[in-house]
CSV table of C-alpha atoms in Angstrom, one decimal:
chain,number,residue,atom,x,y,z
A,1,UNK,CA,14.7,28.2,2.4
A,2,UNK,CA,18.4,27.8,1.5
A,3,UNK,CA,19.2,31.0,-0.5
A,4,UNK,CA,22.6,29.8,-1.5
A,5,UNK,CA,21.2,26.9,-3.6
A,6,UNK,CA,17.7,28.3,-4.0
A,7,UNK,CA,16.2,25.2,-2.4
A,8,UNK,CA,13.0,25.4,-0.3
A,9,UNK,CA,13.0,23.1,2.8
A,10,UNK,CA,10.0,21.9,4.7
A,11,UNK,CA,10.2,21.0,8.4
A,12,UNK,CA,8.5,17.7,9.3
A,13,UNK,CA,7.0,18.8,12.6
A,14,UNK,CA,5.1,15.6,13.5
A,15,UNK,CA,8.0,13.9,15.3
A,16,UNK,CA,7.8,13.5,19.1
A,17,UNK,CA,10.9,13.8,21.3
A,18,UNK,CA,13.4,12.6,18.6
A,19,UNK,CA,16.3,14.0,20.6
A,20,UNK,CA,15.4,11.7,23.6
A,21,UNK,CA,14.5,8.5,21.8
A,22,UNK,CA,16.2,8.8,18.4
A,23,UNK,CA,18.2,5.5,18.7
A,24,UNK,CA,15.2,3.6,20.0
A,25,UNK,CA,13.0,4.9,17.1
A,26,UNK,CA,15.8,4.1,14.7
A,27,UNK,CA,16.3,0.5,15.9
A,28,UNK,CA,12.5,-0.2,15.9
A,29,UNK,CA,11.8,1.2,12.5
A,30,UNK,CA,15.0,-0.3,10.9
A,31,UNK,CA,13.9,-3.8,12.3
A,32,UNK,CA,10.4,-3.3,10.9
A,33,UNK,CA,11.7,-2.2,7.5
A,34,UNK,CA,14.1,-5.2,7.3
A,35,UNK,CA,11.3,-7.6,8.3
A,36,UNK,CA,8.9,-6.0,5.7
A,37,UNK,CA,11.6,-6.5,2.9
A,38,UNK,CA,12.5,-10.1,4.0
A,39,UNK,CA,8.9,-11.4,4.6
A,40,UNK,CA,7.6,-10.0,1.3
A,41,UNK,CA,10.7,-11.0,-0.7
A,42,UNK,CA,10.5,-14.7,0.6
A,43,UNK,CA,7.0,-15.1,-0.7
A,44,UNK,CA,7.8,-13.4,-4.0
A,45,UNK,CA,10.8,-15.7,-4.4
A,46,UNK,CA,8.7,-18.8,-3.8
A,47,UNK,CA,6.2,-17.7,-6.4
A,48,UNK,CA,9.0,-17.0,-8.9
A,49,UNK,CA,10.8,-20.4,-8.5
A,50,UNK,CA,7.9,-22.8,-8.2
A,51,UNK,CA,6.0,-23.5,-11.5
A,52,UNK,CA,2.8,-24.5,-9.8
A,53,UNK,CA,2.6,-21.0,-8.5
A,54,UNK,CA,2.8,-19.4,-12.0
A,55,UNK,CA,-0.9,-18.8,-12.1
A,56,UNK,CA,-2.7,-15.5,-12.4
A,57,UNK,CA,-3.7,-15.4,-8.7
A,58,UNK,CA,-0.2,-15.9,-7.4
A,59,UNK,CA,1.3,-13.5,-10.0
A,60,UNK,CA,-1.1,-10.8,-8.7
A,61,UNK,CA,-0.1,-11.7,-5.1
A,62,UNK,CA,3.6,-11.3,-6.0
A,63,UNK,CA,2.8,-7.9,-7.6
A,64,UNK,CA,1.0,-6.8,-4.5
A,65,UNK,CA,3.9,-7.8,-2.3
A,66,UNK,CA,6.4,-6.0,-4.5
A,67,UNK,CA,4.1,-3.0,-4.3
A,68,UNK,CA,4.2,-3.2,-0.5
A,69,UNK,CA,8.0,-3.2,-0.5
A,70,UNK,CA,8.1,-0.1,-2.8
A,71,UNK,CA,5.5,1.6,-0.6
A,72,UNK,CA,7.6,1.0,2.4
A,73,UNK,CA,10.8,2.1,0.6
A,74,UNK,CA,9.1,5.5,-0.2
A,75,UNK,CA,8.7,6.1,3.5
A,76,UNK,CA,11.1,4.2,5.8
A,77,UNK,CA,14.5,5.3,4.6
A,78,UNK,CA,13.5,8.9,5.2
A,79,UNK,CA,12.3,8.0,8.7
A,80,UNK,CA,15.7,6.4,9.4
A,81,UNK,CA,17.6,9.5,8.2
A,82,UNK,CA,15.3,11.8,10.2
A,83,UNK,CA,15.8,9.9,13.5
A,84,UNK,CA,19.6,10.3,13.2
A,85,UNK,CA,19.4,14.0,12.1
A,86,UNK,CA,19.4,17.1,14.2
A,87,UNK,CA,16.7,18.6,12.0
A,88,UNK,CA,13.8,16.7,10.4
A,89,UNK,CA,13.6,18.5,7.1
A,90,UNK,CA,12.8,17.6,3.5
A,91,UNK,CA,13.3,19.6,0.3
A,92,UNK,CA,10.1,20.9,-1.4
A,93,UNK,CA,10.7,18.8,-4.6
A,94,UNK,CA,11.6,15.6,-2.7
A,95,UNK,CA,8.5,16.1,-0.5
A,96,UNK,CA,6.2,16.2,-3.6
A,97,UNK,CA,8.1,13.1,-5.0
A,98,UNK,CA,7.3,11.2,-1.7
A,99,UNK,CA,3.7,12.4,-1.9
A,100,UNK,CA,3.6,11.1,-5.5
A,101,UNK,CA,5.0,7.7,-4.5
A,102,UNK,CA,2.8,7.3,-1.4
A,103,UNK,CA,-0.5,7.9,-3.2
A,104,UNK,CA,0.5,6.1,-6.5
A,105,UNK,CA,1.5,2.9,-4.7
A,106,UNK,CA,-1.5,3.2,-2.3
A,107,UNK,CA,-3.8,3.5,-5.3
A,108,UNK,CA,-2.0,0.6,-7.0
A,109,UNK,CA,-2.9,-1.7,-4.1
A,110,UNK,CA,-6.6,-1.1,-4.7
A,111,UNK,CA,-6.3,-1.7,-8.4
A,112,UNK,CA,-4.3,-4.9,-7.9
A,113,UNK,CA,-6.9,-6.2,-5.4
A,114,UNK,CA,-9.5,-5.4,-8.1
A,115,UNK,CA,-7.6,-7.5,-10.6
A,116,UNK,CA,-7.4,-10.3,-8.1
A,117,UNK,CA,-11.1,-10.1,-7.4
A,118,UNK,CA,-11.8,-10.3,-11.1
A,119,UNK,CA,-9.5,-13.3,-11.4
A,120,UNK,CA,-11.4,-15.1,-8.6
A,121,UNK,CA,-14.7,-14.2,-10.2
A,122,UNK,CA,-13.7,-15.8,-13.5
A,123,UNK,CA,-12.1,-18.8,-11.8
A,124,UNK,CA,-15.2,-19.6,-9.7
A,125,UNK,CA,-18.1,-18.3,-11.7
A,126,UNK,CA,-16.8,-19.1,-15.3
A,127,UNK,CA,-14.3,-21.9,-14.8
A,128,UNK,CA,-14.5,-23.2,-18.4
A,129,UNK,CA,-13.7,-19.8,-19.8
A,130,UNK,CA,-10.9,-19.1,-17.3
A,131,UNK,CA,-7.9,-20.1,-19.6
A,132,UNK,CA,-9.3,-18.0,-22.4
A,133,UNK,CA,-10.0,-14.9,-20.4
A,134,UNK,CA,-7.0,-14.9,-18.0
A,135,UNK,CA,-4.2,-15.1,-20.6
A,136,UNK,CA,-0.7,-13.7,-20.1
A,137,UNK,CA,-1.7,-10.7,-22.2
A,138,UNK,CA,-4.7,-10.0,-19.9
A,139,UNK,CA,-2.5,-10.3,-16.8
A,140,UNK,CA,0.2,-8.0,-18.2
A,141,UNK,CA,-2.5,-5.3,-19.1
A,142,UNK,CA,-4.0,-5.5,-15.6
A,143,UNK,CA,-0.5,-5.1,-14.0
A,144,UNK,CA,0.4,-2.2,-16.3
A,145,UNK,CA,-2.9,-0.4,-15.6
A,146,UNK,CA,-2.6,-1.0,-11.8
A,147,UNK,CA,0.6,1.0,-11.7
A,148,UNK,CA,0.1,3.4,-14.6
A,149,UNK,CA,-3.4,4.7,-13.9
A,150,UNK,CA,-2.7,6.0,-10.3
A,151,UNK,CA,0.8,7.3,-11.4
A,152,UNK,CA,-0.6,9.4,-14.2
A,153,UNK,CA,-3.4,10.9,-12.0
A,154,UNK,CA,-1.3,11.5,-8.9
A,155,UNK,CA,1.5,13.0,-11.0
A,156,UNK,CA,-0.9,15.7,-12.1
A,157,UNK,CA,-1.9,16.5,-8.5
A,158,UNK,CA,1.8,16.6,-7.3
A,159,UNK,CA,2.8,18.8,-10.2
A,160,UNK,CA,-0.1,21.3,-9.5
A,161,UNK,CA,0.7,21.4,-5.8
A,162,UNK,CA,4.4,21.9,-6.4
A,163,UNK,CA,3.7,25.0,-8.5
A,164,UNK,CA,1.7,26.8,-5.7
A,165,UNK,CA,3.3,29.4,-3.5
A,166,UNK,CA,4.1,28.3,0.1
A,167,UNK,CA,3.4,30.5,3.1
A,168,UNK,CA,4.0,27.8,5.8
A,169,UNK,CA,7.1,25.7,5.9
A,170,UNK,CA,6.2,23.3,8.8
A,171,UNK,CA,4.3,20.1,8.0
A,172,UNK,CA,2.3,18.6,10.8
A,173,UNK,CA,3.4,15.1,9.9
A,174,UNK,CA,6.4,12.8,9.6
A,175,UNK,CA,6.2,12.3,5.9
A,176,UNK,CA,4.6,14.1,2.9
A,177,UNK,CA,0.9,13.3,2.3
A,178,UNK,CA,-2.1,15.5,1.6
A,179,UNK,CA,-1.1,17.7,4.5
A,180,UNK,CA,1.2,19.6,2.0
A,181,UNK,CA,-1.9,21.3,0.7
A,182,UNK,CA,-2.1,23.2,4.1
A,183,UNK,CA,1.3,24.7,3.4
A,184,UNK,CA,-0.1,26.7,0.4
A,185,UNK,CA,-0.7,30.4,0.8
A,186,UNK,CA,-4.2,30.1,-0.7
A,187,UNK,CA,-6.1,26.8,-0.7
A,188,UNK,CA,-7.1,25.6,-4.2
A,189,UNK,CA,-10.6,24.5,-4.8
A,190,UNK,CA,-9.6,23.0,-8.1
A,191,UNK,CA,-6.8,21.0,-6.5
A,192,UNK,CA,-9.3,19.7,-3.8
A,193,UNK,CA,-11.8,18.6,-6.5
A,194,UNK,CA,-9.0,16.9,-8.5
A,195,UNK,CA,-8.0,15.1,-5.3
A,196,UNK,CA,-11.5,13.8,-4.9
A,197,UNK,CA,-11.6,12.6,-8.5
A,198,UNK,CA,-8.4,10.7,-7.9
A,199,UNK,CA,-9.9,9.2,-4.7
A,200,UNK,CA,-12.9,8.1,-6.6
A,201,UNK,CA,-10.9,6.6,-9.5
A,202,UNK,CA,-8.3,4.7,-7.5
A,203,UNK,CA,-10.1,3.8,-4.3
A,204,UNK,CA,-13.9,4.2,-4.3
A,205,UNK,CA,-14.7,2.7,-7.8
A,206,UNK,CA,-12.2,-0.2,-7.4
A,207,UNK,CA,-13.7,-0.9,-3.9
A,208,UNK,CA,-17.2,-0.9,-5.4
A,209,UNK,CA,-16.1,-3.3,-8.1
A,210,UNK,CA,-14.5,-5.7,-5.6
A,211,UNK,CA,-17.6,-5.7,-3.3
A,212,UNK,CA,-19.8,-6.3,-6.4
A,213,UNK,CA,-17.5,-9.1,-7.6
A,214,UNK,CA,-17.4,-10.9,-4.2
A,215,UNK,CA,-21.1,-10.7,-3.8
A,216,UNK,CA,-21.5,-12.5,-7.2
A,217,UNK,CA,-18.9,-15.1,-6.0
A,218,UNK,CA,-20.8,-15.5,-2.8
A,219,UNK,CA,-24.1,-16.0,-4.6
A,220,UNK,CA,-22.7,-18.5,-7.1
A,221,UNK,CA,-20.8,-20.4,-4.3
A,222,UNK,CA,-23.9,-20.6,-2.2
A,223,UNK,CA,-25.8,-22.3,-5.1
A,224,UNK,CA,-22.9,-24.6,-6.0
A,225,UNK,CA,-21.4,-27.7,-4.3
A,226,UNK,CA,-19.6,-27.8,-1.0
A,227,UNK,CA,-16.2,-28.1,-2.9
A,228,UNK,CA,-16.9,-24.8,-4.8
A,229,UNK,CA,-17.8,-23.1,-1.5
A,230,UNK,CA,-14.6,-24.4,0.1
A,231,UNK,CA,-12.4,-23.2,-2.9
A,232,UNK,CA,-14.1,-19.8,-2.8
A,233,UNK,CA,-13.4,-19.4,1.0
A,234,UNK,CA,-9.8,-20.5,0.7
A,235,UNK,CA,-8.9,-18.2,-2.1
A,236,UNK,CA,-11.1,-15.2,-1.4
A,237,UNK,CA,-10.8,-14.8,2.4
A,238,UNK,CA,-7.1,-13.6,2.3
A,239,UNK,CA,-7.9,-11.0,-0.4
A,240,UNK,CA,-10.9,-9.8,1.7
A,241,UNK,CA,-8.8,-9.5,4.9
A,242,UNK,CA,-6.1,-7.5,3.0
A,243,UNK,CA,-8.8,-5.3,1.4
A,244,UNK,CA,-10.5,-4.5,4.8
A,245,UNK,CA,-7.1,-3.7,6.3
A,246,UNK,CA,-6.1,-1.4,3.4
A,247,UNK,CA,-9.5,0.3,3.5
A,248,UNK,CA,-9.2,1.0,7.2
A,249,UNK,CA,-5.7,2.5,6.7
A,250,UNK,CA,-7.0,4.7,3.9
A,251,UNK,CA,-9.8,5.9,6.2
A,252,UNK,CA,-7.1,6.6,8.8
A,253,UNK,CA,-5.2,8.8,6.4
A,254,UNK,CA,-8.3,10.9,5.6
A,255,UNK,CA,-9.2,11.2,9.3
A,256,UNK,CA,-5.7,12.4,10.2
A,257,UNK,CA,-5.9,15.1,7.5
A,258,UNK,CA,-9.3,16.3,8.5
A,259,UNK,CA,-8.6,16.3,12.3
A,260,UNK,CA,-4.9,17.3,12.1
A,261,UNK,CA,-5.2,20.5,14.1
A,262,UNK,CA,-7.5,19.0,16.7
A,263,UNK,CA,-5.4,15.9,17.6
A,264,UNK,CA,-2.6,16.0,20.1
A,265,UNK,CA,0.8,15.6,18.6
A,266,UNK,CA,1.5,12.1,20.1
A,267,UNK,CA,-1.9,10.7,19.0
A,268,UNK,CA,-1.3,12.1,15.5
A,269,UNK,CA,2.1,10.4,15.4
A,270,UNK,CA,0.6,7.0,16.5
A,271,UNK,CA,-2.2,7.3,14.0
A,272,UNK,CA,0.2,8.2,11.2
A,273,UNK,CA,2.4,5.2,12.0
A,274,UNK,CA,-0.6,2.9,11.6
A,275,UNK,CA,-0.9,3.9,8.0
A,276,UNK,CA,2.7,2.9,7.1
A,277,UNK,CA,3.3,0.1,9.6
A,278,UNK,CA,0.6,-2.6,9.5
A,279,UNK,CA,-0.2,-3.1,5.8
A,280,UNK,CA,3.3,-4.0,4.5
A,281,UNK,CA,3.6,-6.5,7.4
A,282,UNK,CA,0.0,-7.8,7.1
A,283,UNK,CA,0.2,-8.8,3.5
A,284,UNK,CA,2.9,-11.5,3.6
A,285,UNK,CA,1.5,-12.9,6.9
A,286,UNK,CA,-2.0,-13.3,5.5
A,287,UNK,CA,-0.8,-14.8,2.2
A,288,UNK,CA,1.8,-16.9,3.9
A,289,UNK,CA,-0.6,-18.4,6.4
A,290,UNK,CA,-3.9,-18.5,4.4
A,291,UNK,CA,-2.9,-19.5,0.9
A,292,UNK,CA,-2.5,-23.3,1.1
A,293,UNK,CA,0.1,-23.7,-1.8
A,294,UNK,CA,2.3,-20.8,-0.5
A,295,UNK,CA,2.1,-22.2,3.1
A,296,UNK,CA,3.3,-25.6,1.8
A,297,UNK,CA,6.3,-24.1,0.1
A,298,UNK,CA,7.1,-21.9,3.1
A,299,UNK,CA,7.1,-25.0,5.4
A,300,UNK,CA,9.4,-26.9,3.0
A,301,UNK,CA,11.8,-23.8,2.8
A,302,UNK,CA,12.1,-23.4,6.6
A,303,UNK,CA,12.4,-27.2,7.1
A,304,UNK,CA,15.3,-27.2,4.6
A,305,UNK,CA,16.9,-24.2,6.4
A,306,UNK,CA,16.7,-26.0,9.8
A,307,UNK,CA,18.3,-29.1,8.3
A,308,UNK,CA,21.2,-27.1,6.8
């Protein structure tokens, strides 16, 4: 605690041999962060400038990629600062703000994938009603809810946690996640229950909805023509791959929290990096390679760059 300014600082104790490898860590994470921004931004740029990509499915993809950049920006700049600093610390208020951003944007991913699943369901199972159902107003409402619902719920959890007294000032991690609950002098049953409610609302229920929707799509596609099955596979497979990847990373985050004290420090660091490393890189690669229209525009863009 800094008495002069009355600011409480938390030590991020999950780093491994920063003094020895600080510049190596910095170069690797800086390169990854730049690649995340560039790869996501290129696909968003293509969706914005090409009129044939101004469809609900591509708008949701663009929103998902923007969300990935925001998610990374909530984590990576602090990593880079920590690697170059003598002490890896964060103020109590900034820690809770990072906690808020991490779980809000993580929850938004599931809700955006739910909106995409509904869009594919209407497109494949109710093609005649698609223009009426998936209007600009509907898309705007889905996007607003995808960011607003997790933000409102996680804000409550962050505010309640921030008011609790701390008896421990060392976090066994490299950024602020649910591990901040272990810093409290007394564990709160109410806060734990509220956390479970958030998990149900922004992860479990959206996941159930997506699974139910894709089962319906699978049944309808199986009964339909070969062309419908092909369309379903082309547009639904990338979303399912992204969903599986995100679900695994969400499971990782829960495992790290539950087994935190039992895991060696190096293993804990490697597992934590999985949570923030793969998903923002995975999204643009999957959508860039698996979405036919986006792949076409990517090829044209890079061919033009080569000619120049």
